[in-house]
PDB file of C-alpha atoms and ligand atoms in Angstrom:
ATOM      1  CA  MET A 139     -50.355  13.096 -16.411  1.00 89.00           C
ATOM      2  CA  LEU A 140     -51.503  13.513 -20.011  1.00 95.00           C
ATOM      3  CA  TYR A 141     -53.217  10.787 -22.008  1.00 97.00           C
ATOM      4  CA  SER A 142     -53.447  10.243 -25.712  1.00 97.00           C
ATOM      5  CA  ILE A 143     -56.893   8.977 -26.776  1.00 97.00           C
ATOM      6  CA  LYS A 144     -57.347   7.608 -30.269  1.00 97.00           C
ATOM      7  CA  MET A 145     -60.553   6.416 -31.855  1.00 97.00           C
ATOM      8  CA  ARG A 146     -61.192   4.917 -35.237  1.00 94.00           C
ATOM      9  CA  SER A 147     -64.474   3.495 -36.391  1.00 96.00           C
ATOM     10  CA  ALA A 148     -65.638   1.480 -39.340  1.00 95.00           C
ATOM     11  CA  LYS A 149     -68.671  -0.187 -40.803  1.00 95.00           C
ATOM     12  CA  GLN A 150     -68.989  -3.511 -42.560  1.00 95.00           C
ATOM     13  CA  THR A 151     -70.568  -3.213 -45.995  1.00 89.00           C
ATOM     14  CA  GLY A 152     -70.709  -6.605 -47.675  1.00 91.00           C
ATOM     15  CA  SER A 153     -67.219  -8.028 -47.385  1.00 92.00           C
ATOM     16  CA  ILE A 154     -65.544  -4.622 -47.037  1.00 89.00           C
ATOM     17  CA  GLN A 155     -64.909  -2.760 -43.813  1.00 89.00           C
ATOM     18  CA  ARG A 156     -65.178   0.951 -44.617  1.00 87.00           C
ATOM     19  CA  HIS A 157     -63.692   3.711 -42.537  1.00 85.00           C
ATOM     20  CA  ILE A 158     -66.307   5.911 -40.845  1.00 91.00           C
ATOM     21  CA  SER A 159     -64.372   8.320 -38.662  1.00 88.00           C
ATOM     22  CA  GLY A 160     -61.311   8.799 -36.546  1.00 89.00           C
ATOM     23  CA  ALA A 161     -60.279  11.251 -33.861  1.00 92.00           C
ATOM     24  CA  GLU A 162     -57.477  11.777 -31.434  1.00 95.00           C
ATOM     25  CA  ARG A 163     -56.771  14.062 -28.536  1.00 96.00           C
ATOM     26  CA  ILE A 164     -54.168  14.532 -25.820  1.00 96.00           C
ATOM     27  CA  VAL A 165     -55.881  15.450 -22.558  1.00 95.00           C
ATOM     28  CA  GLY A 166     -55.469  15.455 -18.784  1.00 94.00           C
ATOM     29  CA  GLN A 167     -56.662  12.402 -16.891  1.00 96.00           C
ATOM     30  CA  ASP A 168     -59.761  14.234 -15.675  1.00 96.00           C
ATOM     31  CA  MET A 169     -60.933  14.641 -19.282  1.00 95.00           C
ATOM     32  CA  VAL A 170     -60.396  11.076 -20.486  1.00 97.00           C
ATOM     33  CA  GLU A 171     -63.880   9.727 -19.765  1.00 98.00           C
ATOM     34  CA  SER A 172     -65.847  12.590 -21.269  1.00 97.00           C
ATOM     35  CA  MET A 173     -63.593  12.592 -24.330  1.00 97.00           C
ATOM     36  CA  VAL A 174     -64.159   8.877 -24.888  1.00 98.00           C
ATOM     37  CA  GLN A 175     -67.881   9.439 -24.611  1.00 97.00           C
ATOM     38  CA  SER A 176     -67.927  12.170 -27.239  1.00 95.00           C
ATOM     39  CA  MET A 177     -65.749  10.119 -29.602  1.00 96.00           C
ATOM     40  CA  VAL A 178     -68.083   7.127 -29.344  1.00 97.00           C
ATOM     41  CA  GLN A 179     -71.049   9.366 -29.983  1.00 95.00           C
ATOM     42  CA  ARG A 180     -69.324  10.740 -33.051  1.00 93.00           C
ATOM     43  CA  ALA A 181     -68.704   7.257 -34.450  1.00 94.00           C
ATOM     44  CA  PHE A 182     -72.400   6.426 -34.038  1.00 96.00           C
ATOM     45  CA  THR A 183     -73.740   9.585 -35.639  1.00 93.00           C
ATOM     46  CA  HIS A 184     -71.410  10.220 -38.548  1.00 93.00           C
ATOM     47  CA  ASP A 185     -72.686  11.213 -41.984  1.00 87.00           C
ATOM     48  CA  ARG A 186     -70.572   8.460 -43.556  1.00 87.00           C
ATOM     49  CA  GLY A 187     -72.764   5.962 -41.679  1.00 92.00           C
ATOM     50  CA  GLN A 188     -73.188   4.441 -38.230  1.00 94.00           C
ATOM     51  CA  ALA A 189     -70.077   2.581 -37.097  1.00 96.00           C
ATOM     52  CA  ASP A 190     -70.378  -1.089 -36.152  1.00 96.00           C
ATOM     53  CA  PHE A 191     -66.730  -1.283 -35.109  1.00 97.00           C
ATOM     54  CA  ILE A 192     -64.989   1.182 -32.790  1.00 97.00           C
ATOM     55  CA  ASN A 193     -61.363   0.920 -31.748  1.00 97.00           C
ATOM     56  CA  LEU A 194     -60.266   3.046 -28.772  1.00 98.00           C
ATOM     57  CA  LYS A 195     -56.721   3.402 -27.514  1.00 97.00           C
ATOM     58  CA  ILE A 196     -55.794   5.293 -24.375  1.00 97.00           C
ATOM     59  CA  GLU A 197     -52.168   5.673 -23.358  1.00 95.00           C
ATOM     60  CA  ALA A 198     -50.102   7.920 -21.140  1.00 96.00           C
ATOM     61  CA  VAL A 199     -47.830  10.505 -22.793  1.00 96.00           C
ATOM     62  CA  ALA A 200     -44.589  11.464 -21.073  1.00 93.00           C
ATOM     63  CA  VAL A 201     -44.628  15.238 -20.662  1.00 93.00           C
ATOM     64  CA  GLN A 202     -40.893  15.552 -21.364  1.00 94.00           C
ATOM     65  CA  ASP A 203     -41.342  13.982 -24.808  1.00 94.00           C
ATOM     66  CA  ILE A 204     -43.807  16.614 -26.025  1.00 96.00           C
ATOM     67  CA  VAL A 205     -42.735  19.037 -28.772  1.00 97.00           C
ATOM     68  CA  HIS A 206     -44.397  22.464 -28.629  1.00 97.00           C
ATOM     69  CA  ILE A 207     -45.162  24.264 -31.879  1.00 98.00           C
ATOM     70  CA  ARG A 208     -47.308  27.183 -33.070  1.00 98.00           C
ATOM     71  CA  GLN A 209     -50.601  26.917 -34.885  1.00 98.00           C
ATOM     72  CA  LEU A 210     -50.510  28.002 -38.531  1.00 98.00           C
ATOM     73  CA  ASN A 211     -52.345  31.220 -39.306  1.00 97.00           C
ATOM     74  CA  ILE A 212     -55.673  30.778 -41.059  1.00 97.00           C
ATOM     75  CA  HIS A 213     -56.419  32.345 -44.439  1.00 97.00           C
ATOM     76  CA  SER A 214     -59.740  31.911 -46.221  1.00 97.00           C
ATOM     77  CA  LEU A 215     -59.486  32.032 -50.003  1.00 98.00           C
ATOM     78  CA  GLN A 216     -62.370  32.213 -52.449  1.00 98.00           C
ATOM     79  CA  ALA A 217     -63.241  29.920 -55.315  1.00 98.00           C
ATOM     80  CA  THR A 218     -66.736  29.479 -56.677  1.00 97.00           C
ATOM     81  CA  ASP A 219     -66.385  26.088 -58.362  1.00 98.00           C
ATOM     82  CA  LEU A 220     -64.222  22.991 -58.472  1.00 98.00           C
ATOM     83  CA  ALA A 221     -62.070  24.113 -61.399  1.00 98.00           C
ATOM     84  CA  ALA A 222     -61.326  27.494 -59.832  1.00 98.00           C
ATOM     85  CA  ALA A 223     -60.612  25.857 -56.475  1.00 98.00           C
ATOM     86  CA  ARG A 224     -58.128  23.440 -57.990  1.00 98.00           C
ATOM     87  CA  ARG A 225     -56.399  26.198 -59.958  1.00 98.00           C
ATOM     88  CA  LEU A 226     -56.059  28.150 -56.736  1.00 98.00           C
ATOM     89  CA  ALA A 227     -54.674  25.111 -54.917  1.00 98.00           C
ATOM     90  CA  ILE A 228     -52.040  24.706 -57.637  1.00 98.00           C
ATOM     91  CA  GLN A 229     -51.151  28.402 -57.319  1.00 98.00           C
ATOM     92  CA  LYS A 230     -50.706  28.086 -53.560  1.00 98.00           C
ATOM     93  CA  LEU A 231     -48.636  24.930 -53.898  1.00 98.00           C
ATOM     94  CA  VAL A 232     -46.393  26.595 -56.453  1.00 98.00           C
ATOM     95  CA  SER A 233     -45.861  29.592 -54.205  1.00 98.00           C
ATOM     96  CA  ALA A 234     -44.829  27.128 -51.480  1.00 98.00           C
ATOM     97  CA  GLY A 235     -42.031  25.752 -53.659  1.00 98.00           C
ATOM     98  CA  VAL A 236     -43.843  22.836 -55.275  1.00 98.00           C
ATOM     99  CA  THR A 237     -43.324  22.725 -59.053  1.00 98.00           C
ATOM    100  CA  ALA A 238     -46.414  23.204 -61.243  1.00 98.00           C
ATOM    101  CA  VAL A 239     -45.957  19.671 -62.566  1.00 98.00           C
ATOM    102  CA  ALA A 240     -45.819  18.203 -59.057  1.00 98.00           C
ATOM    103  CA  ALA A 241     -48.835  20.249 -57.934  1.00 98.00           C
ATOM    104  CA  GLN A 242     -50.912  19.059 -60.886  1.00 98.00           C
ATOM    105  CA  ARG A 243     -49.827  15.472 -60.403  1.00 98.00           C
ATOM    106  CA  GLY A 244     -50.718  15.728 -56.719  1.00 98.00           C
ATOM    107  CA  ILE A 245     -54.235  16.958 -57.438  1.00 98.00           C
ATOM    108  CA  ARG A 246     -54.674  14.255 -60.063  1.00 98.00           C
ATOM    109  CA  GLN A 247     -53.482  11.504 -57.719  1.00 98.00           C
ATOM    110  CA  LEU A 248     -55.978  12.542 -55.040  1.00 98.00           C
ATOM    111  CA  ALA A 249     -58.779  13.023 -57.546  1.00 97.00           C
ATOM    112  CA  GLU A 250     -58.193   9.599 -59.107  1.00 97.00           C
ATOM    113  CA  LEU A 251     -58.417   7.638 -55.847  1.00 96.00           C
ATOM    114  CA  ASN A 252     -61.234   5.093 -55.934  1.00 94.00           C
ATOM    115  CA  ASP A 253     -61.434   4.888 -52.186  1.00 90.00           C
ATOM    116  CA  SER A 254     -60.243   7.140 -49.399  1.00 87.00           C
ATOM    117  CA  MET A 255     -56.792   6.533 -48.058  1.00 90.00           C
ATOM    118  CA  HIS A 256     -56.241   6.077 -44.361  1.00 88.00           C
ATOM    119  CA  GLY A 257     -53.348   8.536 -44.310  1.00 95.00           C
ATOM    120  CA  ALA A 258     -51.450  10.787 -46.696  1.00 98.00           C
ATOM    121  CA  MET A 259     -49.372  10.234 -49.836  1.00 98.00           C
ATOM    122  CA  LEU A 260     -45.785  11.442 -49.687  1.00 98.00           C
ATOM    123  CA  LEU A 261     -45.033  13.170 -52.979  1.00 98.00           C
ATOM    124  CA  SER A 262     -41.896  14.727 -54.412  1.00 98.00           C
ATOM    125  CA  ALA A 263     -42.314  18.517 -54.488  1.00 98.00           C
ATOM    126  CA  VAL A 264     -40.228  18.488 -57.667  1.00 98.00           C
ATOM    127  CA  THR A 265     -41.728  15.688 -59.767  1.00 98.00           C
ATOM    128  CA  GLY A 266     -44.988  14.850 -57.968  1.00 98.00           C
ATOM    129  CA  GLU A 267     -43.985  11.221 -57.906  1.00 98.00           C
ATOM    130  CA  ARG A 268     -45.213   9.103 -54.991  1.00 98.00           C
ATOM    131  CA  LEU A 269     -42.395   8.409 -52.543  1.00 98.00           C
ATOM    132  CA  ASP A 270     -43.998   6.131 -49.952  1.00 96.00           C
ATOM    133  CA  ALA A 271     -44.894   2.557 -50.735  1.00 93.00           C
ATOM    134  CA  LEU A 272     -47.852   2.418 -48.397  1.00 93.00           C
ATOM    135  CA  ALA A 273     -50.692   2.305 -50.960  1.00 90.00           C
ATOM    136  CA  LEU A 274     -54.082   3.108 -49.421  1.00 90.00           C
ATOM    137  CA  ARG A 275     -52.675   3.323 -45.916  1.00 92.00           C
ATOM    138  CA  GLY A 276     -50.281   6.191 -46.576  1.00 97.00           C
ATOM    139  CA  VAL A 277     -48.551   7.998 -43.726  1.00 98.00           C
ATOM    140  CA  ARG A 278     -50.688   9.003 -40.739  1.00 95.00           C
ATOM    141  CA  ALA A 279     -49.939  12.105 -38.754  1.00 97.00           C
ATOM    142  CA  SER A 280     -50.746  11.220 -35.187  1.00 96.00           C
ATOM    143  CA  ASN A 281     -50.092  12.162 -31.569  1.00 96.00           C
ATOM    144  CA  MET A 282     -51.024  15.830 -31.749  1.00 97.00           C
ATOM    145  CA  ASP A 283     -53.521  18.157 -30.109  1.00 97.00           C
ATOM    146  CA  ILE A 284     -54.035  21.786 -29.251  1.00 97.00           C
ATOM    147  CA  ALA A 285     -52.293  23.031 -26.105  1.00 95.00           C
ATOM    148  CA  ASP A 286     -55.021  25.410 -24.957  1.00 94.00           C
ATOM    149  CA  PRO A 287     -58.402  24.167 -26.267  1.00 94.00           C
ATOM    150  CA  GLU A 288     -60.483  26.955 -24.747  1.00 95.00           C
ATOM    151  CA  ASN A 289     -58.407  29.691 -26.298  1.00 97.00           C
ATOM    152  CA  TYR A 290     -58.337  27.801 -29.594  1.00 97.00           C
ATOM    153  CA  ASP A 291     -62.103  27.313 -29.687  1.00 96.00           C
ATOM    154  CA  GLY A 292     -62.507  31.010 -28.916  1.00 96.00           C
ATOM    155  CA  ILE A 293     -60.240  31.984 -31.808  1.00 96.00           C
ATOM    156  CA  LEU A 294     -62.027  29.685 -34.256  1.00 97.00           C
ATOM    157  CA  HIS A 295     -65.427  30.781 -33.008  1.00 96.00           C
ATOM    158  CA  GLY A 296     -64.454  34.406 -33.498  1.00 95.00           C
ATOM    159  CA  LEU A 297     -63.748  33.607 -37.144  1.00 95.00           C
ATOM    160  CA  GLY A 298     -67.068  31.807 -37.550  1.00 96.00           C
ATOM    161  CA  LEU A 299     -65.207  28.507 -37.894  1.00 96.00           C
ATOM    162  CA  THR A 300     -67.153  26.252 -35.552  1.00 95.00           C
ATOM    163  CA  ASP A 301     -66.961  23.050 -37.569  1.00 95.00           C
ATOM    164  CA  ILE A 302     -64.919  20.211 -36.107  1.00 92.00           C
ATOM    165  CA  HIS A 303     -63.274  19.590 -39.502  1.00 95.00           C
ATOM    166  CA  VAL A 304     -61.387  22.875 -39.289  1.00 97.00           C
ATOM    167  CA  ARG A 305     -60.541  22.368 -35.654  1.00 96.00           C
ATOM    168  CA  GLU A 306     -58.866  19.047 -36.342  1.00 95.00           C
ATOM    169  CA  ALA A 307     -57.371  19.768 -39.751  1.00 98.00           C
ATOM    170  CA  LEU A 308     -55.575  22.871 -38.521  1.00 98.00           C
ATOM    171  CA  VAL A 309     -53.890  20.954 -35.698  1.00 98.00           C
ATOM    172  CA  LEU A 310     -52.846  18.221 -38.120  1.00 98.00           C
ATOM    173  CA  ALA A 311     -51.619  20.730 -40.709  1.00 98.00           C
ATOM    174  CA  SER A 312     -49.629  22.615 -38.058  1.00 98.00           C
ATOM    175  CA  LYS A 313     -47.838  19.439 -37.003  1.00 98.00           C
ATOM    176  CA  VAL A 314     -47.190  18.467 -40.619  1.00 98.00           C
ATOM    177  CA  GLN A 315     -45.631  21.856 -41.429  1.00 98.00           C
ATOM    178  CA  SER A 316     -43.323  21.522 -38.427  1.00 98.00           C
ATOM    179  CA  ALA A 317     -41.928  18.258 -39.800  1.00 98.00           C
ATOM    180  CA  PRO A 318     -38.481  18.025 -41.426  1.00 96.00           C
ATOM    181  CA  GLY A 319     -38.595  18.218 -45.231  1.00 98.00           C
ATOM    182  CA  ILE A 320     -42.239  19.205 -45.740  1.00 98.00           C
ATOM    183  CA  ARG A 321     -42.873  21.993 -48.274  1.00 98.00           C
ATOM    184  CA  ALA A 322     -46.660  21.895 -48.441  1.00 99.00           C
ATOM    185  CA  GLU A 323     -49.810  19.882 -47.865  1.00 99.00           C
ATOM    186  CA  LEU A 324     -52.932  19.457 -49.976  1.00 98.00           C
ATOM    187  CA  CYS A 325     -56.134  18.082 -48.457  1.00 98.00           C
ATOM    188  CA  TRP A 326     -59.800  17.523 -48.961  1.00 98.00           C
ATOM    189  CA  SER A 327     -62.216  15.597 -46.783  1.00 96.00           C
ATOM    190  CA  ASP A 328     -63.795  12.188 -47.205  1.00 91.00           C
ATOM    191  CA  ASP A 329     -66.984  13.459 -45.548  1.00 90.00           C
ATOM    192  CA  LEU A 330     -69.694  13.637 -48.189  1.00 91.00           C
ATOM    193  CA  ALA A 331     -70.875  17.172 -47.675  1.00 94.00           C
ATOM    194  CA  TYR A 332     -67.577  18.739 -46.662  1.00 96.00           C
ATOM    195  CA  THR A 333     -66.187  20.376 -49.784  1.00 98.00           C
ATOM    196  CA  THR A 334     -63.777  22.937 -48.329  1.00 98.00           C
ATOM    197  CA  GLY A 335     -60.196  21.748 -48.479  1.00 98.00           C
ATOM    198  CA  TYR A 336     -56.887  23.453 -47.892  1.00 98.00           C
ATOM    199  CA  VAL A 337     -53.298  23.942 -48.864  1.00 98.00           C
ATOM    200  CA  ALA A 338     -50.856  24.478 -46.004  1.00 98.00           C
ATOM    201  CA  ASP A 339     -47.272  25.636 -46.125  1.00 98.00           C
ATOM    202  CA  PRO A 340     -44.935  26.993 -43.445  1.00 97.00           C
ATOM    203  CA  THR A 341     -46.525  30.463 -43.872  1.00 97.00           C
ATOM    204  CA  GLY A 342     -50.102  29.417 -43.220  1.00 98.00           C
ATOM    205  CA  TYR A 343     -53.237  27.351 -43.617  1.00 98.00           C
ATOM    206  CA  PHE A 344     -55.141  28.377 -46.744  1.00 98.00           C
ATOM    207  CA  ARG A 345     -58.776  27.271 -46.806  1.00 98.00           C
ATOM    208  CA  ILE A 346     -60.209  26.721 -50.288  1.00 98.00           C
ATOM    209  CA  PRO A 347     -63.968  26.243 -50.763  1.00 98.00           C
ATOM    210  CA  ASN A 348     -65.260  23.830 -53.432  1.00 98.00           C
ATOM    211  CA  LEU A 349     -62.005  21.904 -53.616  1.00 98.00           C
ATOM    212  CA  LYS A 350     -64.056  18.690 -53.650  1.00 97.00           C
ATOM    213  CA  LYS A 351     -67.279  17.816 -55.479  1.00 96.00           C
ATOM    214  CA  LEU A 352     -70.350  17.688 -53.222  1.00 96.00           C
ATOM    215  CA  ASN A 353     -71.249  14.143 -52.067  1.00 96.00           C
ATOM    216  CA  ASP A 354     -67.950  12.658 -53.166  1.00 95.00           C
ATOM    217  CA  PRO A 355     -67.029  10.138 -50.412  1.00 93.00           C
ATOM    218  CA  VAL A 356     -63.356  10.030 -51.395  1.00 95.00           C
ATOM    219  CA  GLY A 357     -60.952  12.328 -49.606  1.00 95.00           C
ATOM    220  CA  GLY A 358     -57.220  12.508 -49.497  1.00 96.00           C
ATOM    221  CA  ARG A 359     -54.077  14.205 -48.361  1.00 98.00           C
ATOM    222  CA  ALA A 360     -50.712  14.721 -50.014  1.00 98.00           C
ATOM    223  CA  PHE A 361     -47.531  15.913 -48.302  1.00 98.00           C
ATOM    224  CA  PHE A 362     -45.022  17.441 -50.718  1.00 99.00           C
ATOM    225  CA  LEU A 363     -41.399  16.810 -49.781  1.00 98.00           C
ATOM    226  CA  ALA A 364     -38.219  18.698 -50.542  1.00 98.00           C
ATOM    227  CA  PRO A 365     -35.523  16.682 -52.343  1.00 98.00           C
ATOM    228  CA  GLU A 366     -33.426  14.442 -50.136  1.00 97.00           C
ATOM    229  CA  THR A 367     -35.897  14.377 -47.279  1.00 98.00           C
ATOM    230  CA  ASP A 368     -35.192  11.489 -44.925  1.00 98.00           C
ATOM    231  CA  ILE A 369     -38.511   9.668 -45.240  1.00 97.00           C
ATOM    232  CA  GLU A 370     -37.949   7.431 -42.261  1.00 97.00           C
ATOM    233  CA  GLU A 371     -37.188  10.367 -39.975  1.00 98.00           C
ATOM    234  CA  LEU A 372     -40.154  12.307 -41.348  1.00 98.00           C
ATOM    235  CA  THR A 373     -42.534   9.383 -40.913  1.00 98.00           C
ATOM    236  CA  HIS A 374     -41.346   8.801 -37.364  1.00 98.00           C
ATOM    237  CA  TYR A 375     -41.956  12.453 -36.484  1.00 98.00           C
ATOM    238  CA  LEU A 376     -45.396  12.535 -38.097  1.00 98.00           C
ATOM    239  CA  GLU A 377     -46.590   9.287 -36.583  1.00 97.00           C
ATOM    240  CA  ASN A 378     -44.995   9.105 -33.176  1.00 96.00           C
ATOM    241  CA  VAL A 379     -43.641  12.333 -31.736  1.00 97.00           C
ATOM    242  CA  PRO A 380     -46.270  13.932 -29.465  1.00 97.00           C
ATOM    243  CA  VAL A 381     -46.904  17.539 -30.466  1.00 98.00           C
ATOM    244  CA  LEU A 382     -48.940  20.217 -28.742  1.00 97.00           C
ATOM    245  CA  VAL A 383     -49.949  23.176 -30.875  1.00 98.00           C
ATOM    246  CA  SER A 384     -50.227  26.642 -29.306  1.00 98.00           C
ATOM    247  CA  PRO A 385     -53.186  28.588 -30.678  1.00 98.00           C
ATOM    248  CA  GLN A 386     -52.484  31.883 -32.475  1.00 94.00           C
ATOM    249  CA  GLY A 387     -55.253  34.356 -32.986  1.00 81.00           C
ATOM    250  CA  GLY A 388     -53.146  37.362 -33.793  1.00 54.00           C
ATOM    251  CA  SER A 389     -52.669  37.692 -37.492  1.00 45.00           C
ATOM    252  CA  VAL A 390     -55.613  36.137 -39.169  1.00 46.00           C
ATOM    253  CA  ALA A 391     -56.133  37.407 -42.683  1.00 47.00           C
ATOM    254  CA  ILE A 392     -58.731  37.078 -45.367  1.00 48.00           C
ATOM    255  CA  CYS A 393     -57.016  36.779 -48.743  1.00 47.00           C
ATOM    256  CA  ARG A 394     -58.794  37.411 -51.981  1.00 45.00           C
ATOM    257  CA  ASN A 395     -57.448  36.067 -55.199  1.00 42.00           C
TER     258      ASN A 395
HETATM  259  N1  LIG B  87     -52.734  11.720 -41.272  1.00 88.04           N
HETATM  260  C1  LIG B  87     -52.584  11.731 -42.609  1.00 88.04           C
HETATM  261  N2  LIG B  87     -53.619  11.728 -43.457  1.00 88.04           N
HETATM  262  C2  LIG B  87     -54.851  11.686 -42.940  1.00 88.04           C
HETATM  263  C3  LIG B  87     -55.096  11.683 -41.556  1.00 88.04           C
HETATM  264  C4  LIG B  87     -53.953  11.683 -40.699  1.00 88.04           C
HETATM  265  N3  LIG B  87     -54.082  11.657 -39.383  1.00 88.04           N
HETATM  266  N4  LIG B  87     -56.427  11.633 -41.352  1.00 88.04           N
HETATM  267  C5  LIG B  87     -56.998  11.642 -42.550  1.00 88.04           C
HETATM  268  N5  LIG B  87     -56.060  11.656 -43.520  1.00 88.04           N
HETATM  269  C6  LIG B  87     -56.270  11.656 -44.972  1.00 88.04           C
HETATM  270  C7  LIG B  87     -57.026  10.431 -45.444  1.00 88.04           C
HETATM  271  O1  LIG B  87     -56.546  10.107 -46.732  1.00 88.04           O
HETATM  272  C8  LIG B  87     -58.446  10.911 -45.530  1.00 88.04           C
HETATM  273  O2  LIG B  87     -59.148  10.226 -46.536  1.00 88.04           O
HETATM  274  C9  LIG B  87     -58.265  12.372 -45.925  1.00 88.04           C
HETATM  275  O3  LIG B  87     -57.052  12.778 -45.303  1.00 88.04           O
HETATM  276  C10 LIG B  87     -59.386  13.252 -45.474  1.00 88.04           C
HETATM  277  O4  LIG B  87     -59.541  13.084 -44.069  1.00 88.04           O
HETATM  278  O5  LIG B  87     -60.567  24.570 -43.014  1.00 88.04           O
HETATM  279  O6  LIG B  87     -62.007  16.372 -42.735  1.00 88.04           O
HETATM  280  O7  LIG B  87     -60.462  13.602 -41.851  1.00 88.04           O
HETATM  281  O8  LIG B  87     -62.591  23.984 -43.576  1.00 88.04           O
HETATM  282  O9  LIG B  87     -62.018  13.549 -43.879  1.00 88.04           O
HETATM  283  C11 LIG B  87     -60.445  20.139 -44.083  1.00 88.04           C
HETATM  284  C12 LIG B  87     -60.975  21.359 -43.399  1.00 88.04           C
HETATM  285  C13 LIG B  87     -61.091  18.913 -43.494  1.00 88.04           C
HETATM  286  C14 LIG B  87     -60.795  22.560 -44.269  1.00 88.04           C
HETATM  287  C15 LIG B  87     -60.361  17.688 -43.916  1.00 88.04           C
HETATM  288  O10 LIG B  87     -60.230  15.339 -43.658  1.00 88.04           O
HETATM  289  C16 LIG B  87     -61.353  23.797 -43.573  1.00 88.04           C
HETATM  290  C17 LIG B  87     -60.966  16.429 -43.375  1.00 88.04           C
HETATM  291  P1  LIG B  87     -60.668  13.865 -43.291  1.00 88.04           P
HETATM  292 MG1  LIG B  88     -63.434  12.439 -42.661  1.00 88.04          MG
END
């Protein structure tokens, strides 16, 4: 039997409860306890602060419901400052079929957030207009994990990518690109010191350094949708359908722009 474990943690600051960290995995029963332990530890030792509220959910996943997909290939791009990084992100979005206007509007909408969203904005890949009405909640991709963690960790390690941000973001991005109607994703972290973000499209996961200003606590994600995407169907897939991602180490490339 497989179990989905979800953790989210927060900290009360004045009258506001701020998000600290979240994590989710799908693991065999034998791994549930140790996974819970490491998630709790993470909530207590996060650089956004020490959580004073931790929510844990553990539920069985029916094996026959699981969708199996492939991990996106990883590409590491180069950009030496914020402006260059954002130009590069726009370039990648445009090559994924997002219009230049929509790409620019997407970057602006993430950059102008006053506080981190919980999930992602759904944006039109044509106009850049926001399509969901979920404000700071946004749409959360959930119920996904890697199918073969040891192999995956080995692949990432071999690329020098040992940070948990990459590990998790790549699984999320792989699920998102397998969803109906998605053209591309843009993301940067809400973790203060984590400035590398990415653009993903069906052809790969493109890491972009300096996509966020150092020590900026506001992160965000935008999913760019093809015209006439069924938003309800897409949201259901992203939030509820359990997905296991098969690691791919084969065709990793370093791209220089
Ligand atoms: N579904 C949709 N959006 C989400 C989710 C989710 N499950 N989790 C987070 N977000 C949104 C939310 O708006 C956050 O504020 C924002 O993304 C950033 O979340 O290869 O760590 O978890 O080195 O802080 C990129 C790694 C790391 C790049 C991204 O995102 C690399 C990261 P964080
Ligand atoms: Mg974070």
